[in-house]
Coordinates of C-alpha atoms and ligand atoms in Angstrom, one line a residue:
M284 CA -70.4 -26.6 37.5
R285 CA -71.8 -27.7 40.8
P286 CA -70.4 -31.0 42.0
I287 CA -72.3 -34.2 41.5
G288 CA -72.8 -35.9 44.9
I289 CA -72.6 -39.7 44.7
F290 CA -72.9 -42.0 47.7
D291 CA -72.9 -45.7 48.6
S292 CA -72.5 -47.7 51.8
G293 CA -68.8 -48.1 50.9
I294 CA -66.5 -48.0 48.0
G295 CA -68.6 -50.2 45.6
G296 CA -70.4 -47.2 44.4
L297 CA -67.2 -46.0 42.8
T298 CA -68.2 -48.3 39.9
V299 CA -71.0 -45.8 39.3
A300 CA -68.8 -42.8 40.0
R301 CA -66.4 -44.1 37.3
A302 CA -69.2 -44.2 34.7
V303 CA -70.5 -40.8 35.8
A304 CA -66.9 -39.3 35.5
E305 CA -66.7 -40.8 32.0
A306 CA -70.2 -39.5 30.9
L307 CA -69.9 -36.1 32.5
P308 CA -66.2 -35.2 32.6
E309 CA -66.8 -31.5 33.1
H310 CA -68.6 -32.0 36.5
P311 CA -66.6 -32.5 39.7
I312 CA -67.6 -35.5 41.8
F313 CA -68.1 -35.5 45.5
Y314 CA -68.2 -39.1 46.5
F315 CA -69.3 -40.3 50.0
G316 CA -68.8 -43.9 51.1
D317 CA -70.5 -44.6 54.4
T318 CA -67.8 -47.2 55.4
A319 CA -68.6 -46.7 59.1
H320 CA -72.0 -48.2 58.5
L321 CA -71.2 -50.8 55.9
P322 CA -73.0 -53.1 54.9
Y323 CA -76.3 -51.5 54.2
G324 CA -77.6 -54.8 52.8
E325 CA -78.0 -56.2 56.3
K326 CA -79.6 -53.1 57.8
S327 CA -83.3 -52.4 58.3
P328 CA -85.1 -50.0 55.9
A329 CA -85.5 -47.4 58.7
L330 CA -81.8 -47.4 59.4
I331 CA -80.9 -47.2 55.7
R332 CA -83.2 -44.3 55.3
R333 CA -81.6 -42.5 58.3
Y334 CA -78.1 -43.0 56.9
A335 CA -79.0 -42.0 53.4
T336 CA -80.8 -38.9 54.5
Q337 CA -77.9 -37.7 56.6
I338 CA -75.5 -38.2 53.7
T339 CA -77.8 -36.4 51.3
R340 CA -78.0 -33.5 53.7
E341 CA -74.3 -33.3 53.9
L342 CA -73.7 -33.5 50.1
V343 CA -76.2 -30.7 49.6
R344 CA -74.5 -28.7 52.3
L345 CA -71.2 -29.2 50.5
G346 CA -72.7 -27.6 47.4
C347 CA -73.7 -30.6 45.2
G348 CA -76.2 -29.8 42.5
S349 CA -77.4 -33.3 41.9
I350 CA -77.3 -36.6 43.9
V351 CA -76.7 -40.1 42.6
V352 CA -77.7 -42.9 44.9
A353 CA -75.0 -45.4 43.9
C354 CA -76.3 -48.1 46.1
N355 CA -79.1 -50.5 45.3
S356 CA -79.9 -51.1 49.0
A357 CA -80.5 -47.3 49.5
S358 CA -82.2 -46.8 46.1
S359 CA -84.7 -49.6 47.0
N360 CA -85.4 -48.6 50.6
A361 CA -84.8 -44.8 50.9
L362 CA -85.5 -43.0 47.6
D363 CA -88.5 -41.0 48.8
A364 CA -86.6 -39.9 51.9
I365 CA -83.5 -38.9 49.9
R366 CA -85.7 -36.9 47.4
S367 CA -87.5 -35.1 50.1
E368 CA -84.2 -34.3 51.9
A369 CA -82.6 -33.0 48.6
G370 CA -85.6 -30.8 47.7
E371 CA -87.2 -30.2 44.4
S372 CA -84.3 -28.2 42.8
I373 CA -81.8 -31.0 43.1
P374 CA -82.2 -34.0 40.8
V375 CA -81.8 -37.4 42.5
I376 CA -80.8 -40.3 40.3
D377 CA -81.1 -43.8 41.8
V378 CA -79.7 -47.0 40.4
V379 CA -82.9 -49.0 40.1
H380 CA -85.2 -47.0 37.8
P381 CA -82.5 -46.5 35.0
V382 CA -81.8 -50.2 35.0
V383 CA -85.5 -51.1 34.8
D384 CA -85.8 -48.6 31.9
A385 CA -82.8 -50.1 30.2
V386 CA -84.3 -53.6 30.5
A387 CA -87.7 -52.5 29.3
A388 CA -86.1 -50.8 26.3
R389 CA -84.3 -54.0 25.3
F390 CA -86.8 -56.7 26.1
S391 CA -90.6 -56.9 25.8
G392 CA -91.9 -59.3 28.5
G393 CA -90.4 -62.6 29.6
Q394 CA -88.4 -63.4 32.6
I395 CA -85.8 -61.1 34.2
G396 CA -83.6 -62.1 37.2
V397 CA -82.3 -59.9 39.9
I398 CA -79.5 -60.5 42.5
G399 CA -78.6 -58.1 45.2
T400 CA -78.3 -57.6 48.9
R401 CA -81.0 -58.8 51.3
A402 CA -82.1 -55.2 51.8
T403 CA -82.5 -54.8 48.1
I404 CA -84.3 -58.1 47.4
D405 CA -86.5 -58.0 50.5
S406 CA -87.8 -54.5 49.6
H407 CA -89.3 -56.1 46.4
W408 CA -88.7 -52.8 44.7
Y409 CA -87.1 -54.2 41.5
Q410 CA -89.8 -56.8 41.4
R411 CA -92.6 -54.2 41.7
L412 CA -91.1 -51.9 39.0
L413 CA -90.3 -54.8 36.6
E414 CA -93.7 -56.4 37.1
A415 CA -95.4 -53.1 36.3
R416 CA -93.5 -53.2 32.9
G417 CA -94.9 -56.7 32.2
F418 CA -92.0 -58.9 33.2
D419 CA -91.9 -62.1 35.3
V420 CA -89.3 -61.6 37.9
V421 CA -87.0 -64.1 39.7
T422 CA -85.0 -62.7 42.6
K423 CA -82.3 -64.0 44.9
P424 CA -80.3 -62.4 47.7
T425 CA -76.6 -63.0 47.3
P426 CA -75.4 -61.3 50.5
L427 CA -71.9 -62.6 50.8
L428 CA -70.8 -61.4 47.4
A429 CA -70.5 -57.6 48.2
S430 CA -68.4 -58.2 51.4
A431 CA -66.1 -60.7 49.5
I432 CA -65.6 -58.2 46.7
E433 CA -65.0 -55.3 49.1
E434 CA -62.3 -57.5 50.7
G435 CA -60.6 -57.9 47.3
F436 CA -62.0 -61.4 46.5
H437 CA -62.9 -61.0 42.9
G438 CA -61.6 -62.6 39.8
G439 CA -60.4 -65.7 41.6
E440 CA -61.5 -68.9 43.3
V441 CA -63.3 -67.4 46.3
S442 CA -65.7 -65.4 44.3
D443 CA -66.0 -68.2 41.7
A444 CA -67.1 -70.6 44.5
L445 CA -69.6 -68.0 46.0
I446 CA -71.1 -67.4 42.5
A447 CA -71.3 -71.1 41.8
A448 CA -73.1 -71.7 45.2
Y449 CA -75.6 -68.9 44.6
L450 CA -76.3 -69.8 41.0
E451 CA -76.1 -73.6 41.0
S452 CA -79.9 -74.0 41.6
G453 CA -80.3 -72.8 38.0
E454 CA -83.3 -70.4 38.5
F455 CA -81.5 -67.8 36.3
N456 CA -80.7 -70.2 33.4
D457 CA -83.8 -69.2 31.4
V458 CA -84.0 -65.5 32.1
H459 CA -83.5 -62.9 29.3
A460 CA -81.4 -60.8 31.5
L461 CA -79.9 -60.9 35.0
I462 CA -79.7 -57.5 36.8
L463 CA -76.6 -57.1 38.9
G464 CA -78.5 -55.3 41.7
C465 CA -75.6 -54.2 43.7
T466 CA -72.9 -51.7 42.8
H467 CA -70.1 -54.1 43.8
Y468 CA -71.0 -56.7 41.3
P469 CA -69.5 -55.2 38.1
L470 CA -66.2 -56.5 39.5
V471 CA -67.4 -60.1 39.2
A472 CA -69.6 -59.6 36.1
N473 CA -67.3 -61.8 33.9
Q474 CA -67.4 -64.6 36.5
I475 CA -71.2 -64.4 36.8
A476 CA -71.5 -64.4 33.0
A477 CA -69.2 -67.5 32.8
A478 CA -71.5 -69.3 35.3
L479 CA -74.7 -68.7 33.2
P480 CA -75.8 -69.8 29.7
D481 CA -74.7 -67.4 26.9
T482 CA -78.3 -66.5 26.3
V483 CA -78.5 -64.6 29.6
A484 CA -77.6 -60.9 29.2
L485 CA -76.1 -59.1 32.3
V486 CA -77.3 -55.6 33.1
D487 CA -75.5 -53.4 35.6
S488 CA -76.5 -50.1 37.0
A489 CA -73.4 -47.9 36.5
E490 CA -73.8 -47.0 32.8
A491 CA -77.6 -46.8 33.0
A492 CA -77.4 -44.4 36.0
A493 CA -74.7 -42.3 34.4
Q494 CA -76.8 -41.8 31.3
A495 CA -79.9 -41.0 33.3
L496 CA -78.0 -38.3 35.2
K497 CA -76.6 -36.9 32.0
R498 CA -80.2 -36.5 30.7
A499 CA -81.3 -34.9 34.0
L500 CA -78.4 -32.4 34.0
D501 CA -78.8 -31.5 30.3
S502 CA -82.4 -30.6 30.9
L503 CA -81.4 -28.5 33.9
A504 CA -78.2 -27.0 32.4
D505 CA -79.4 -23.4 32.7
K506 CA -80.2 -23.8 36.4
Q507 CA -76.9 -25.2 37.4
A508 CA -74.9 -22.2 38.7
A509 CA -71.2 -22.4 37.9
K510 CA -69.0 -22.5 40.9
G511 CA -65.8 -23.7 39.2
G512 CA -62.4 -24.4 40.6
R513 CA -63.2 -27.5 42.7
G514 CA -61.9 -30.9 42.0
D515 CA -63.2 -34.3 42.8
R516 CA -63.5 -35.3 46.5
F517 CA -63.6 -38.9 47.7
M518 CA -64.9 -39.1 51.3
V519 CA -65.6 -42.0 53.6
S520 CA -67.1 -41.9 57.1
D521 CA -64.4 -44.3 58.4
L522 CA -61.0 -44.6 56.7
T523 CA -59.0 -47.7 56.8
E524 CA -56.0 -48.9 54.7
S525 CA -58.1 -51.6 53.1
F526 CA -60.6 -49.0 51.8
S527 CA -57.8 -46.8 50.5
L528 CA -56.2 -49.8 48.7
G529 CA -59.6 -51.0 47.4
A530 CA -60.9 -47.7 46.0
Q531 CA -58.6 -47.8 43.0
R532 CA -60.0 -51.2 42.0
F533 CA -63.6 -49.8 41.9
F534 CA -62.8 -46.5 40.3
G535 CA -60.3 -47.7 37.8
K536 CA -57.7 -45.2 38.7
P537 CA -56.0 -43.8 41.8
V538 CA -58.4 -42.3 44.4
D539 CA -57.3 -40.1 47.3
L540 CA -59.8 -41.1 50.0
V541 CA -60.2 -38.8 53.0
E542 CA -62.2 -39.3 56.1
H543 CA -65.2 -37.0 56.5
K544 CA -67.5 -37.2 59.5
L545 CA -71.1 -36.3 59.0
P546 CA -72.1 -33.4 61.3
S547 CA -75.2 -35.0 62.5
A548 CA -74.0 -38.6 62.4
T549 CA -75.1 -40.8 65.3
G550 CA -75.1 -44.6 65.7
Ligands
DGL698 N1 -73.3 -51.3 47.2 C1 -74.4 -51.8 48.0 C2 -75.6 -51.9 47.0 O1 -75.5 -51.6 45.9 C3 -74.2 -53.1 48.6 C4 -73.2 -53.2 49.8 C5 -73.9 -53.1 51.1 O2 -74.5 -54.1 51.5 O3 -73.6 -52.2 51.8 O4 -76.6 -52.4 47.4

């Protein structure tokens, strides 16, 4: 089986890698966290595209047979560039389309909320795709949440206070569902749920993206040349102790992070 390449700006995308590992246990995972350039949520679309393209090129060079863009900021701003870098034979799964499909399968019309980084919300990508399916959309950037979670502030007072500050204006109280449009947010999903009325369903990207990948690989099964013998690899562009310690929280089990420099990386 050719490895599945999964990337994010940092270690938050390990929430998606975890769902992929559970859905497709027979495929090795090559994960790349671009920790040297974190956070993507504050970068321009052009820079996000450049980073995402370089990572895609490297994952393909390393032999990956599919790519999962485990970052909403990159999915919203760089999907076309990633697809054209990967080429037609390599399926690319982003985290936005599968979530929009999941929402459309569950609700018919009404209001849907989205929170995410500035890059994700400012791209209006979720909004455009949801409006095309007939939903009214309420969005809000919640930029401090991903950094706080990456620093280990989840499940306690700091993240509770941030969530309260972002949600207190009440614009999400009447939505059918709130999309957690950042791959870090599953770690605070319970706290977000507690801050909203029980009528609001929370939707996160990990499971939806994993199932979309499974469908794509099933339909390509005969074209995936077996390579065999390779285990999972968890790479970051800049390795620090805090990323090493944090990785297990996102993946749900121990992760051996190694530093891996992109051959063409600049900036
Ligand atoms: N994990 C990224 C996302 O899903 C957010 C973190 C960042 O800003 O780099 O958008």
